[in-house]
Amino acid sequence: MKPVRLLPSLLLAAASLVPVSAWAQKLDKDAKKWLEEVQALILADEEKAFRELKEKDDREEFKKIFWARRDPDLETPANEFKTAYDKARAEANSKFRVAGLEGARTDCGRVYLLLGPPDDVKQQPQGDTPTLRTPEVWTFRDRQGMKFKDGQVQIGFDAECRLPQGERLSQQLTALAENKVVYPNLDYRKGSDGRLVKLADQLPKPSPATAILKAPRQDFAADSEELLYLRGPQGSTYVAGLIRAAPGAVTAADAAGKKVVKVVVAVQAIDAEGRPTVVSERHVSGEPAADGSFAASYGVAVKPGKYTLRAALLDPATGKGSVVERPVDIPALSGVEGLVLPPVLILRDAMEAPAAQDDPLGSFRLGQTRLEPRLGNVFQQAESILLSAFVYNPTVDPATGKPSFTMSWEVRNEAGKQVAQAPPENYDQERGATVGPVPLANYAPGKYTAKVTVKDNVAQKDFTEDAVFEVVK
C-alpha cells in the first residue's frame, strides 16, 4: 500500500480585512450607511463582495441575501433575526455612545450585538483621571448555542468602550459573527449576465421533492449514509452522503441500449430546535447497480452541531419517493484550536472527470476530481480501494511559518492483525491525501478497519481516525 496521489488542497485563505478607506470612494451614501449598520455582523468576504458591486439594484439584492442567510425561519414573512438585531442596535446606540462614534459601532456595541446583554457587569477603578464612562468587565455565561470554557467568559472594556488589543479576541468575535449565518448555501454568486443571483432564485421552489421532505414518507425501501466532511464557507461544514433505493424500486428505462434511472435527490438538515436548512435538490441520471439498486449523492453545507438529516429520493415517473432520516453530529472544521481530522473516507476510485449536472455522484466532486464512495463500504475481492483523509488546522511552527505533520496508514482484520500499511508521509500544509490503490484480491471475505494516524510535529500530538469496510466475493 503506497501513496499515489494527493487530492486537491482544501486550503481556504482567510479573507483579509481591507481598510474601509480603500473602497469608500466606490460607495454612495446609502451603501456606506448600511455597512455601518451591519458592522458587527458582516464578514470580511461579505463586505468585499458588497463593495465590489457596481449596480445599486445588486446592492439591494445583496442586502436581501445578507439578512436571509441569518433568518431563523425562511418560511415566515418576518425576519426574526433582523428584528431582534435592529432592536439591539438601537439599545447599543443608547447605552454605549462615545465621542464621535455611535454606540453600536464601539467594541461594547459589537459584543452586545453578538452576545446579547451580559449576565453580570462590574465597574473597574478609574484611577486619578476622571472619564465619562467607567471601565467595565462583562461576564457572559453559557446560553443556547453558545458554550464557554469553564461555563463563562469575561470581557473587559476601557473608558472609551474599547476591547484590549489582541488578535485572538478579534478572531473570537469574527467566529461569533460567522455563527449567525444559518444558511451558508445562500450566497453572493453572479449569474452568466454578471449580475448577482437573486435571493428568490436561490430559495427552493415548491416541488414534489420539497414536499416529501416536509412530510416524510417511504414508498419503497431505501437507506442512506453520510461519508464526506469538508470545510465549508463562513465556518460551515459541507457534508455529503449517498441515498440508495432498493433493487427495482425506481424506474429504469431503456436508453441507447442500456438501462438508465432518472430521479430527484434532495437533502435538508433539521437542527435541534426543529429549524430546517435550505433544501438542496438535484436531478440525476445513471445506470442502476447489477442488483437493480440505485444510489445517488446529496450534499449540504451547515453550521457544526447536532441535526436530523433528511435525504429524499423521488422517482418522477411514478411519483413515488422515500425519505431517510438520520441523526448526525457535524464536526467543526474551522474556528477551532488544534488539528482536526474528519472521518476517514474509503473510495472505489478518485479520478479527473468532466463535471455533469446530472452525475449521481456530483456531490462528491473536489474541483476536477470525482470521488467514488460506496454506501456501506462494501467492496468485492476483484476491486481495489483508496483510503482518504483530510487534515485541517495543523499547528504552525513560528520558526518556519508553516505547519508540519506526518500521516501514516494501516489496515487490520477483524482479529486485529495488521494486513497492510503505508509508510509515513510528511506534509507542510493542510490538505486531503489518499493512499492506494489497495487491491482486495488477497483479502479474505470479512470486515477490516482502515486507520490513519496524523502526528502534529509542532504540537507533538497524535490524532487518529478509522473506518470499517467489508470485503465480499
Tab-separated table of C-alpha atoms in Angstrom:
chain	number	residue	atom	x	y	z
A	1	MET	CA	0.000	0.000	0.000
A	2	LYS	CA	1.631	3.231	-1.094
A	3	PRO	CA	0.733	6.890	-1.535
A	4	VAL	CA	-0.266	7.546	-5.128
A	5	ARG	CA	-1.932	10.915	-5.297
A	6	LEU	CA	-2.959	13.981	-3.394
A	7	LEU	CA	-6.480	15.265	-3.509
A	8	PRO	CA	-6.742	18.976	-4.333
A	9	SER	CA	-5.625	21.140	-1.437
A	10	LEU	CA	-8.573	22.371	0.571
A	11	LEU	CA	-6.906	25.497	1.875
A	12	LEU	CA	-9.400	28.298	2.378
A	13	ALA	CA	-7.455	31.516	2.550
A	14	ALA	CA	-8.694	33.811	5.276
A	15	ALA	CA	-10.215	36.930	3.767
A	16	SER	CA	-8.130	39.950	4.604
A	17	LEU	CA	-9.685	42.863	6.378
A	18	VAL	CA	-9.259	45.685	3.871
A	19	PRO	CA	-9.398	49.179	5.400
A	20	VAL	CA	-12.649	50.984	4.724
A	21	SER	CA	-10.801	53.853	3.081
A	22	ALA	CA	-9.527	51.522	0.346
A	23	TRP	CA	-13.047	51.079	-1.056
A	24	ALA	CA	-15.002	54.023	0.341
A	25	GLN	CA	-14.971	56.065	-2.875
A	26	LYS	CA	-16.878	53.299	-4.676
A	27	LEU	CA	-19.951	53.507	-2.435
A	28	ASP	CA	-22.770	56.001	-2.305
A	29	LYS	CA	-24.075	57.472	0.921
A	30	ASP	CA	-26.793	54.853	1.441
A	31	ALA	CA	-24.377	51.974	0.894
A	32	LYS	CA	-21.869	53.405	3.374
A	33	LYS	CA	-24.609	53.886	5.944
A	34	TRP	CA	-25.798	50.292	5.559
A	35	LEU	CA	-22.280	48.944	6.057
A	36	GLU	CA	-22.022	50.936	9.279
A	37	GLU	CA	-25.336	49.496	10.464
A	38	VAL	CA	-24.203	45.884	9.968
A	39	GLN	CA	-20.582	46.399	11.009
A	40	ALA	CA	-20.922	43.963	13.917
A	41	LEU	CA	-22.264	41.188	11.685
A	42	ILE	CA	-20.774	41.465	8.239
A	43	LEU	CA	-17.934	39.087	7.420
A	44	ALA	CA	-14.798	40.190	5.607
A	45	ASP	CA	-15.612	38.337	2.390
A	46	GLU	CA	-19.184	39.650	2.502
A	47	GLU	CA	-18.006	43.232	2.830
A	48	LYS	CA	-15.567	42.773	-0.021
A	49	ALA	CA	-18.329	41.319	-2.231
A	50	PHE	CA	-20.678	44.186	-1.363
A	51	ARG	CA	-18.110	46.877	-2.116
A	52	GLU	CA	-17.314	45.342	-5.493
A	53	LEU	CA	-20.928	45.580	-6.697
A	54	LYS	CA	-21.389	48.364	-9.236
A	55	GLU	CA	-25.177	48.383	-9.624
A	56	LYS	CA	-27.474	49.784	-6.947
A	57	ASP	CA	-30.021	47.032	-7.692
A	58	ASP	CA	-27.364	44.409	-6.942
A	59	ARG	CA	-26.579	46.088	-3.618
A	60	GLU	CA	-30.250	45.982	-2.675
A	61	GLU	CA	-30.385	42.292	-3.619
A	62	PHE	CA	-27.220	41.720	-1.599
A	63	LYS	CA	-28.981	43.113	1.471
A	64	LYS	CA	-31.871	40.691	0.991
A	65	ILE	CA	-29.467	37.749	0.752
A	66	PHE	CA	-27.449	39.044	3.724
A	67	TRP	CA	-30.463	39.024	6.053
A	68	ALA	CA	-31.909	35.791	4.631
A	69	ARG	CA	-28.643	33.973	5.449
A	70	ARG	CA	-29.312	34.820	9.098
A	71	ASP	CA	-33.093	34.333	9.183
A	72	PRO	CA	-34.036	31.525	11.623
A	73	ASP	CA	-37.136	30.630	9.598
A	74	LEU	CA	-37.281	31.438	5.901
A	75	GLU	CA	-40.872	30.260	5.686
A	76	THR	CA	-42.256	33.078	7.837
A	77	PRO	CA	-42.769	36.520	6.247
A	78	ALA	CA	-40.840	38.288	9.032
A	79	ASN	CA	-37.097	38.002	9.581
A	80	GLU	CA	-36.949	37.441	13.327
A	81	PHE	CA	-33.186	37.857	13.421
A	82	LYS	CA	-33.218	41.253	11.707
A	83	THR	CA	-35.995	42.466	14.001
A	84	ALA	CA	-34.002	41.458	17.088
A	85	TYR	CA	-30.795	42.936	15.655
A	86	ASP	CA	-32.410	46.293	14.892
A	87	LYS	CA	-33.785	46.450	18.431
A	88	ALA	CA	-30.424	45.516	19.982
A	89	ARG	CA	-28.653	48.056	17.771
A	90	ALA	CA	-30.929	50.853	18.997
A	91	GLU	CA	-30.204	49.778	22.581
A	92	ALA	CA	-26.453	49.731	21.900
A	93	ASN	CA	-26.586	53.234	20.411
A	94	SER	CA	-28.324	54.449	23.553
A	95	LYS	CA	-26.068	52.654	26.051
A	96	PHE	CA	-22.561	52.919	24.623
A	97	ARG	CA	-22.231	56.149	22.655
A	98	VAL	CA	-18.785	57.754	22.947
A	99	ALA	CA	-17.423	60.938	21.446
A	100	GLY	CA	-17.632	60.795	17.657
A	101	LEU	CA	-18.930	57.196	17.469
A	102	GLU	CA	-22.430	55.790	17.819
A	103	GLY	CA	-22.765	53.096	20.450
A	104	ALA	CA	-23.384	50.171	18.074
A	105	ARG	CA	-20.028	50.795	16.390
A	106	THR	CA	-17.983	50.666	19.597
A	107	ASP	CA	-16.430	47.435	20.833
A	108	CYS	CA	-19.044	47.391	23.602
A	109	GLY	CA	-21.723	47.636	20.962
A	110	ARG	CA	-20.276	44.856	18.808
A	111	VAL	CA	-20.052	42.444	21.734
A	112	TYR	CA	-23.576	43.410	22.839
A	113	LEU	CA	-24.918	42.726	19.354
A	114	LEU	CA	-23.132	39.377	19.039
A	115	LEU	CA	-23.573	38.009	22.562
A	116	GLY	CA	-26.530	39.954	23.919
A	117	PRO	CA	-26.710	41.651	27.339
A	118	PRO	CA	-24.045	40.448	29.792
A	119	ASP	CA	-25.073	38.333	32.774
A	120	ASP	CA	-23.002	40.461	35.110
A	121	VAL	CA	-21.211	43.838	34.910
A	122	LYS	CA	-18.501	45.008	37.283
A	123	GLN	CA	-17.068	48.502	37.205
A	124	GLN	CA	-13.311	48.883	37.469
A	125	PRO	CA	-11.322	51.541	39.358
A	126	GLN	CA	-10.849	54.683	37.257
A	127	GLY	CA	-7.523	55.875	38.607
A	128	ASP	CA	-6.757	59.532	39.045
A	129	THR	CA	-8.127	60.705	35.697
A	130	PRO	CA	-11.925	61.082	35.617
A	131	THR	CA	-13.677	59.743	32.486
A	132	LEU	CA	-17.195	59.933	31.072
A	133	ARG	CA	-17.502	56.143	31.291
A	134	THR	CA	-16.218	53.787	33.915
A	135	PRO	CA	-14.137	50.841	32.683
A	136	GLU	CA	-16.147	47.619	32.988
A	137	VAL	CA	-15.797	43.850	32.955
A	138	TRP	CA	-18.717	41.943	31.437
A	139	THR	CA	-19.413	38.303	32.326
A	140	PHE	CA	-21.280	36.027	29.910
A	141	ARG	CA	-22.422	32.567	30.995
A	142	ASP	CA	-23.329	29.626	28.768
A	143	ARG	CA	-26.504	30.149	26.801
A	144	GLN	CA	-28.364	28.448	23.983
A	145	GLY	CA	-25.985	27.901	21.085
A	146	MET	CA	-23.019	29.346	22.999
A	147	LYS	CA	-20.713	27.386	25.263
A	148	PHE	CA	-17.704	28.907	27.004
A	149	LYS	CA	-14.692	27.348	28.663
A	150	ASP	CA	-15.434	26.863	32.381
A	151	GLY	CA	-19.036	27.867	31.674
A	152	GLN	CA	-18.414	31.582	31.320
A	153	VAL	CA	-16.270	34.256	29.705
A	154	GLN	CA	-15.230	37.700	30.953
A	155	ILE	CA	-14.551	40.648	28.650
A	156	GLY	CA	-13.083	43.963	29.795
A	157	PHE	CA	-13.662	47.400	28.231
A	158	ASP	CA	-11.800	50.644	28.864
A	159	ALA	CA	-13.350	54.078	29.397
A	160	GLU	CA	-13.748	54.511	25.620
A	161	CYS	CA	-15.666	51.211	25.343
A	162	ARG	CA	-12.701	49.563	23.643
A	163	LEU	CA	-11.535	45.975	23.941
A	164	PRO	CA	-7.955	45.123	24.820
A	165	GLN	CA	-5.815	44.857	21.742
A	166	GLY	CA	-5.194	41.304	20.662
A	167	GLU	CA	-5.677	39.106	17.638
A	168	ARG	CA	-7.283	36.192	19.490
A	169	LEU	CA	-10.220	38.210	20.839
A	170	SER	CA	-10.847	39.660	17.392
A	171	GLN	CA	-10.871	36.143	15.916
A	172	GLN	CA	-13.364	35.007	18.533
A	173	LEU	CA	-15.711	37.876	17.684
A	174	THR	CA	-15.389	37.047	13.989
A	175	ALA	CA	-16.275	33.430	14.784
A	176	LEU	CA	-19.366	34.629	16.664
A	177	ALA	CA	-20.396	36.687	13.634
A	178	GLU	CA	-19.889	33.648	11.385
A	179	ASN	CA	-22.160	31.608	13.642
A	180	LYS	CA	-25.023	33.994	12.948
A	181	VAL	CA	-25.109	32.688	9.368
A	182	VAL	CA	-27.777	29.978	9.407
A	183	TYR	CA	-27.895	29.327	5.645
A	184	PRO	CA	-24.393	29.350	4.131
A	185	ASN	CA	-25.897	27.788	0.976
A	186	LEU	CA	-27.371	31.204	0.194
A	187	ASP	CA	-24.518	33.170	-1.311
A	188	TYR	CA	-23.499	36.145	-3.417
A	189	ARG	CA	-22.610	34.411	-6.658
A	190	LYS	CA	-23.163	36.055	-10.005
A	191	GLY	CA	-25.050	34.698	-12.977
A	192	SER	CA	-23.933	34.472	-16.586
A	193	ASP	CA	-25.041	38.100	-17.050
A	194	GLY	CA	-22.585	39.272	-14.399
A	195	ARG	CA	-25.378	40.300	-12.030
A	196	LEU	CA	-25.998	38.974	-8.544
A	197	VAL	CA	-28.205	35.866	-8.493
A	198	LYS	CA	-31.418	36.951	-6.798
A	199	LEU	CA	-32.475	35.544	-3.444
A	200	ALA	CA	-35.758	34.348	-4.939
A	201	ASP	CA	-33.808	32.253	-7.443
A	202	GLN	CA	-31.716	30.661	-4.678
A	203	LEU	CA	-34.591	29.641	-2.449
A	204	PRO	CA	-36.115	26.206	-3.056
A	205	LYS	CA	-39.153	26.262	-5.295
A	206	PRO	CA	-42.246	24.251	-4.366
A	207	SER	CA	-41.683	20.800	-5.811
A	208	PRO	CA	-42.518	17.178	-5.081
A	209	ALA	CA	-39.034	16.800	-3.538
A	210	THR	CA	-39.505	19.690	-1.097
A	211	ALA	CA	-42.992	18.400	-0.302
A	212	ILE	CA	-41.739	14.938	0.609
A	213	LEU	CA	-39.056	16.448	2.879
A	214	LYS	CA	-41.723	18.425	4.730
A	215	ALA	CA	-43.948	15.362	5.112
A	216	PRO	CA	-41.528	12.398	5.037
A	217	ARG	CA	-42.761	9.049	3.759
A	218	GLN	CA	-41.291	5.794	2.467
A	219	ASP	CA	-42.905	4.428	-0.671
A	220	PHE	CA	-40.041	1.973	-1.112
A	221	ALA	CA	-37.117	0.671	0.895
A	222	ALA	CA	-34.103	2.999	0.978
A	223	ASP	CA	-31.041	3.615	3.098
A	224	SER	CA	-28.506	6.428	3.370
A	225	GLU	CA	-25.151	7.285	4.903
A	226	GLU	CA	-23.040	10.412	5.399
A	227	LEU	CA	-19.485	9.823	4.190
A	228	LEU	CA	-17.626	13.058	3.447
A	229	TYR	CA	-16.985	16.111	5.636
A	230	LEU	CA	-15.209	19.184	4.259
A	231	ARG	CA	-14.654	22.713	5.465
A	232	GLY	CA	-17.354	24.985	4.052
A	233	PRO	CA	-17.775	28.765	3.844
A	234	GLN	CA	-18.214	31.044	6.879
A	235	GLY	CA	-17.491	28.396	9.481
A	236	SER	CA	-19.850	25.808	7.975
A	237	THR	CA	-19.120	22.149	7.273
A	238	TYR	CA	-20.039	20.543	3.973
A	239	VAL	CA	-21.428	17.050	4.420
A	240	ALA	CA	-22.051	14.688	1.506
A	241	GLY	CA	-23.648	11.277	1.537
A	242	LEU	CA	-25.388	8.610	-0.505
A	243	ILE	CA	-29.008	7.500	-0.598
A	244	ARG	CA	-29.845	4.148	-2.192
A	245	ALA	CA	-33.169	2.800	-3.422
A	246	ALA	CA	-33.804	-0.936	-3.115
A	247	PRO	CA	-33.494	-3.120	-6.243
A	248	GLY	CA	-36.266	-2.365	-8.705
A	249	ALA	CA	-37.734	0.441	-6.582
A	250	VAL	CA	-37.212	3.193	-9.157
A	251	THR	CA	-37.910	3.207	-12.883
A	252	ALA	CA	-35.094	2.060	-15.172
A	253	ALA	CA	-35.860	2.936	-18.811
A	254	ASP	CA	-34.053	1.820	-21.970
A	255	ALA	CA	-31.698	4.434	-23.408
A	256	ALA	CA	-29.091	3.794	-26.115
A	257	GLY	CA	-29.059	0.086	-25.392
A	258	LYS	CA	-28.742	0.303	-21.614
A	259	LYS	CA	-30.913	0.845	-18.569
A	260	VAL	CA	-30.935	4.393	-17.163
A	261	VAL	CA	-32.529	5.691	-13.964
A	262	LYS	CA	-33.685	9.306	-13.694
A	263	VAL	CA	-34.555	10.541	-10.186
A	264	VAL	CA	-34.569	13.633	-7.989
A	265	VAL	CA	-32.364	13.719	-4.879
A	266	ALA	CA	-32.907	16.270	-2.116
A	267	VAL	CA	-31.469	16.851	1.341
A	268	GLN	CA	-32.295	19.020	4.332
A	269	ALA	CA	-30.849	19.277	7.836
A	270	ILE	CA	-33.164	19.926	10.804
A	271	ASP	CA	-31.398	21.460	13.806
A	272	ALA	CA	-32.035	20.685	17.472
A	273	GLU	CA	-34.689	23.402	17.622
A	274	GLY	CA	-36.574	21.979	14.658
A	275	ARG	CA	-35.421	24.615	12.163
A	276	PRO	CA	-34.766	23.310	8.638
A	277	THR	CA	-31.957	24.402	6.368
A	278	VAL	CA	-32.476	25.360	2.759
A	279	VAL	CA	-33.255	22.320	0.598
A	280	SER	CA	-30.534	21.148	-1.776
A	281	GLU	CA	-32.170	19.413	-4.758
A	282	ARG	CA	-30.696	17.772	-7.897
A	283	HIS	CA	-31.967	15.833	-10.892
A	284	VAL	CA	-29.627	12.907	-11.562
A	285	SER	CA	-29.445	10.027	-14.014
A	286	GLY	CA	-27.289	6.945	-14.259
A	287	GLU	CA	-27.183	3.193	-14.605
A	288	PRO	CA	-28.500	1.012	-11.776
A	289	ALA	CA	-26.200	-1.419	-9.988
A	290	ALA	CA	-26.034	-5.047	-11.046
A	291	ASP	CA	-28.638	-5.975	-8.421
A	292	GLY	CA	-31.055	-3.278	-9.664
A	293	SER	CA	-30.497	-0.866	-6.783
A	294	PHE	CA	-29.644	2.776	-7.467
A	295	ALA	CA	-27.552	5.163	-5.370
A	296	ALA	CA	-27.179	8.934	-5.719
A	297	SER	CA	-25.349	11.568	-3.764
A	298	TYR	CA	-26.511	14.568	-1.778
A	299	GLY	CA	-24.604	17.421	-0.162
A	300	VAL	CA	-25.341	20.403	2.050
A	301	ALA	CA	-23.285	22.988	3.969
A	302	VAL	CA	-24.475	23.680	7.525
A	303	LYS	CA	-23.118	25.009	10.779
A	304	PRO	CA	-21.477	22.407	13.033
A	305	GLY	CA	-23.807	20.744	15.532
A	306	LYS	CA	-26.396	18.036	16.003
A	307	TYR	CA	-29.002	17.633	13.269
A	308	THR	CA	-31.533	15.258	11.826
A	309	LEU	CA	-30.525	14.867	8.214
A	310	ARG	CA	-33.326	14.110	5.767
A	311	ALA	CA	-32.315	12.654	2.422
A	312	ALA	CA	-35.013	12.079	-0.190
A	313	LEU	CA	-35.062	10.136	-3.439
A	314	LEU	CA	-38.049	10.702	-5.750
A	315	ASP	CA	-38.973	8.833	-8.919
A	316	PRO	CA	-40.720	11.361	-11.237
A	317	ALA	CA	-42.016	8.565	-13.484
A	318	THR	CA	-44.178	7.091	-10.719
A	319	GLY	CA	-44.385	9.907	-8.187
A	320	LYS	CA	-43.082	7.528	-5.540
A	321	GLY	CA	-40.374	8.594	-3.159
A	322	SER	CA	-38.704	7.804	0.131
A	323	VAL	CA	-37.063	9.865	2.845
A	324	VAL	CA	-34.345	8.512	5.128
A	325	GLU	CA	-33.791	10.370	8.408
A	326	ARG	CA	-30.538	10.034	10.294
A	327	PRO	CA	-29.139	11.834	13.359
A	328	VAL	CA	-25.774	13.404	12.558
A	329	ASP	CA	-23.239	15.298	14.626
A	330	ILE	CA	-21.498	17.568	12.128
A	331	PRO	CA	-17.966	18.475	13.268
A	332	ALA	CA	-16.459	21.945	13.316
A	333	LEU	CA	-13.590	22.166	10.814
A	334	SER	CA	-12.784	25.866	11.266
A	335	GLY	CA	-12.647	28.273	14.185
A	336	VAL	CA	-11.276	25.570	16.488
A	337	GLU	CA	-7.988	25.125	18.286
A	338	GLY	CA	-5.613	22.412	17.186
A	339	LEU	CA	-5.542	19.905	14.373
A	340	VAL	CA	-8.877	18.499	13.181
A	341	LEU	CA	-9.208	15.144	11.446
A	342	PRO	CA	-12.638	14.329	9.928
A	343	PRO	CA	-13.752	10.706	9.456
A	344	VAL	CA	-11.802	8.530	7.023
A	345	LEU	CA	-13.286	8.172	3.545
A	346	ILE	CA	-12.991	4.856	1.677
A	347	LEU	CA	-13.298	5.155	-2.105
A	348	ARG	CA	-13.711	2.840	-5.032
A	349	ASP	CA	-11.859	5.426	-7.115
A	350	ALA	CA	-10.918	9.107	-7.456
A	351	MET	CA	-10.276	10.440	-10.923
A	352	GLU	CA	-10.212	13.528	-13.083
A	353	ALA	CA	-13.556	13.739	-14.864
A	354	PRO	CA	-15.615	16.458	-16.551
A	355	ALA	CA	-18.456	17.798	-14.441
A	356	ALA	CA	-22.012	16.786	-15.341
A	357	GLN	CA	-25.062	18.327	-13.709
A	358	ASP	CA	-26.903	15.003	-13.585
A	359	ASP	CA	-23.950	12.982	-12.250
A	360	PRO	CA	-25.277	10.711	-9.464
A	361	LEU	CA	-22.002	11.278	-7.590
A	362	GLY	CA	-21.909	15.027	-8.290
A	363	SER	CA	-21.914	15.891	-4.575
A	364	PHE	CA	-18.544	14.132	-4.268
A	365	ARG	CA	-16.569	16.432	-6.553
A	366	LEU	CA	-13.429	18.285	-5.454
A	367	GLY	CA	-12.659	20.658	-8.297
A	368	GLN	CA	-11.967	18.437	-11.303
A	369	THR	CA	-11.708	15.289	-9.182
A	370	ARG	CA	-14.685	12.965	-8.905
A	371	LEU	CA	-14.716	10.731	-5.833
A	372	GLU	CA	-16.484	7.382	-5.963
A	373	PRO	CA	-17.560	6.194	-2.492
A	374	ARG	CA	-19.671	3.132	-1.790
A	375	LEU	CA	-22.606	3.139	0.613
A	376	GLY	CA	-21.837	0.773	3.459
A	377	ASN	CA	-18.184	0.490	2.367
A	378	VAL	CA	-18.830	-2.953	0.875
A	379	PHE	CA	-16.403	-3.992	-1.882
A	380	GLN	CA	-15.741	-7.150	-3.890
A	381	GLN	CA	-12.464	-9.053	-3.876
A	382	ALA	CA	-11.993	-8.181	-7.554
A	383	GLU	CA	-11.921	-4.448	-6.709
A	384	SER	CA	-9.347	-2.076	-5.295
A	385	ILE	CA	-9.927	0.793	-2.873
A	386	LEU	CA	-8.408	4.142	-1.983
A	387	LEU	CA	-8.168	5.437	1.578
A	388	SER	CA	-8.608	9.174	2.020
A	389	ALA	CA	-8.235	11.632	4.883
A	390	PHE	CA	-8.398	15.417	5.225
A	391	VAL	CA	-6.315	17.387	7.699
A	392	TYR	CA	-7.375	20.828	8.936
A	393	ASN	CA	-5.771	23.408	11.196
A	394	PRO	CA	-2.396	21.784	11.911
A	395	THR	CA	-0.239	23.811	14.288
A	396	VAL	CA	2.006	26.344	12.560
A	397	ASP	CA	5.675	26.386	13.501
A	398	PRO	CA	6.601	30.002	14.412
A	399	ALA	CA	10.112	29.446	13.090
A	400	THR	CA	9.043	28.448	9.574
A	401	GLY	CA	5.560	29.922	9.316
A	402	LYS	CA	4.294	26.512	8.139
A	403	PRO	CA	2.728	23.508	9.821
A	404	SER	CA	4.411	20.133	9.912
A	405	PHE	CA	2.575	16.842	10.273
A	406	THR	CA	3.081	13.201	9.381
A	407	MET	CA	0.414	10.800	8.097
A	408	SER	CA	0.610	7.008	8.283
A	409	TRP	CA	-1.918	4.303	7.426
A	410	GLU	CA	-2.651	0.707	8.321
A	411	VAL	CA	-5.353	-1.886	7.691
A	412	ARG	CA	-6.257	-4.570	10.246
A	413	ASN	CA	-8.589	-7.545	10.020
A	414	GLU	CA	-11.324	-8.479	12.481
A	415	ALA	CA	-8.795	-10.302	14.652
A	416	GLY	CA	-6.739	-7.103	14.951
A	417	LYS	CA	-3.885	-8.379	12.785
A	418	GLN	CA	-2.203	-5.806	10.544
A	419	VAL	CA	-2.619	-6.812	6.902
A	420	ALA	CA	-1.336	-3.660	5.157
A	421	GLN	CA	0.412	-0.402	5.946
A	422	ALA	CA	1.679	2.699	4.164
A	423	PRO	CA	4.954	4.400	5.122
A	424	PRO	CA	4.699	7.770	6.916
A	425	GLU	CA	4.481	10.853	4.690
A	426	ASN	CA	5.335	14.397	5.782
A	427	TYR	CA	3.288	17.491	4.825
A	428	ASP	CA	3.620	21.227	5.406
A	429	GLN	CA	0.076	22.406	4.617
A	430	GLU	CA	-3.432	21.306	5.495
A	431	ARG	CA	-4.833	19.142	2.746
A	432	GLY	CA	-6.583	15.964	1.720
A	433	ALA	CA	-4.495	12.949	0.745
A	434	THR	CA	-5.157	9.407	-0.442
A	435	VAL	CA	-3.235	6.148	-0.349
A	436	GLY	CA	-3.744	3.213	-2.655
A	437	PRO	CA	-4.919	1.588	-4.724
A	438	VAL	CA	-5.247	-1.303	-2.282
A	439	PRO	CA	-6.090	-4.485	-4.236
A	440	LEU	CA	-8.551	-6.672	-2.344
A	441	ALA	CA	-7.824	-9.916	-4.209
A	442	ASN	CA	-5.862	-11.350	-1.277
A	443	TYR	CA	-8.287	-10.110	1.381
A	444	ALA	CA	-10.453	-12.923	2.742
A	445	PRO	CA	-14.165	-12.084	2.929
A	446	GLY	CA	-14.883	-10.198	6.131
A	447	LYS	CA	-14.604	-6.822	7.790
A	448	TYR	CA	-11.467	-4.696	8.041
A	449	THR	CA	-10.509	-1.426	9.709
A	450	ALA	CA	-8.548	1.259	7.883
A	451	LYS	CA	-6.827	3.617	10.310
A	452	VAL	CA	-4.965	6.867	9.702
A	453	THR	CA	-2.639	8.382	12.294
A	454	VAL	CA	-1.639	12.019	11.987
A	455	LYS	CA	1.178	13.330	14.141
A	456	ASP	CA	1.241	17.098	14.571
A	457	ASN	CA	5.007	17.548	14.706
A	458	VAL	CA	4.753	21.091	16.074
A	459	ALA	CA	2.216	20.412	18.833
A	460	GLN	CA	3.648	16.917	19.392
A	461	LYS	CA	0.186	15.345	19.431
A	462	ASP	CA	-1.233	12.288	17.658
A	463	PHE	CA	-4.681	12.115	16.089
A	464	THR	CA	-6.384	9.011	14.729
A	465	GLU	CA	-9.499	8.194	12.709
A	466	ASP	CA	-10.657	4.911	11.250
A	467	ALA	CA	-13.370	3.419	9.093
A	468	VAL	CA	-14.646	-0.119	8.670
A	469	PHE	CA	-15.038	-1.702	5.242
A	470	GLU	CA	-16.210	-5.140	4.183
A	471	VAL	CA	-14.849	-7.455	1.511
A	472	VAL	CA	-17.224	-9.894	-0.200
A	473	LYS	CA	-16.776	-12.411	-3.002
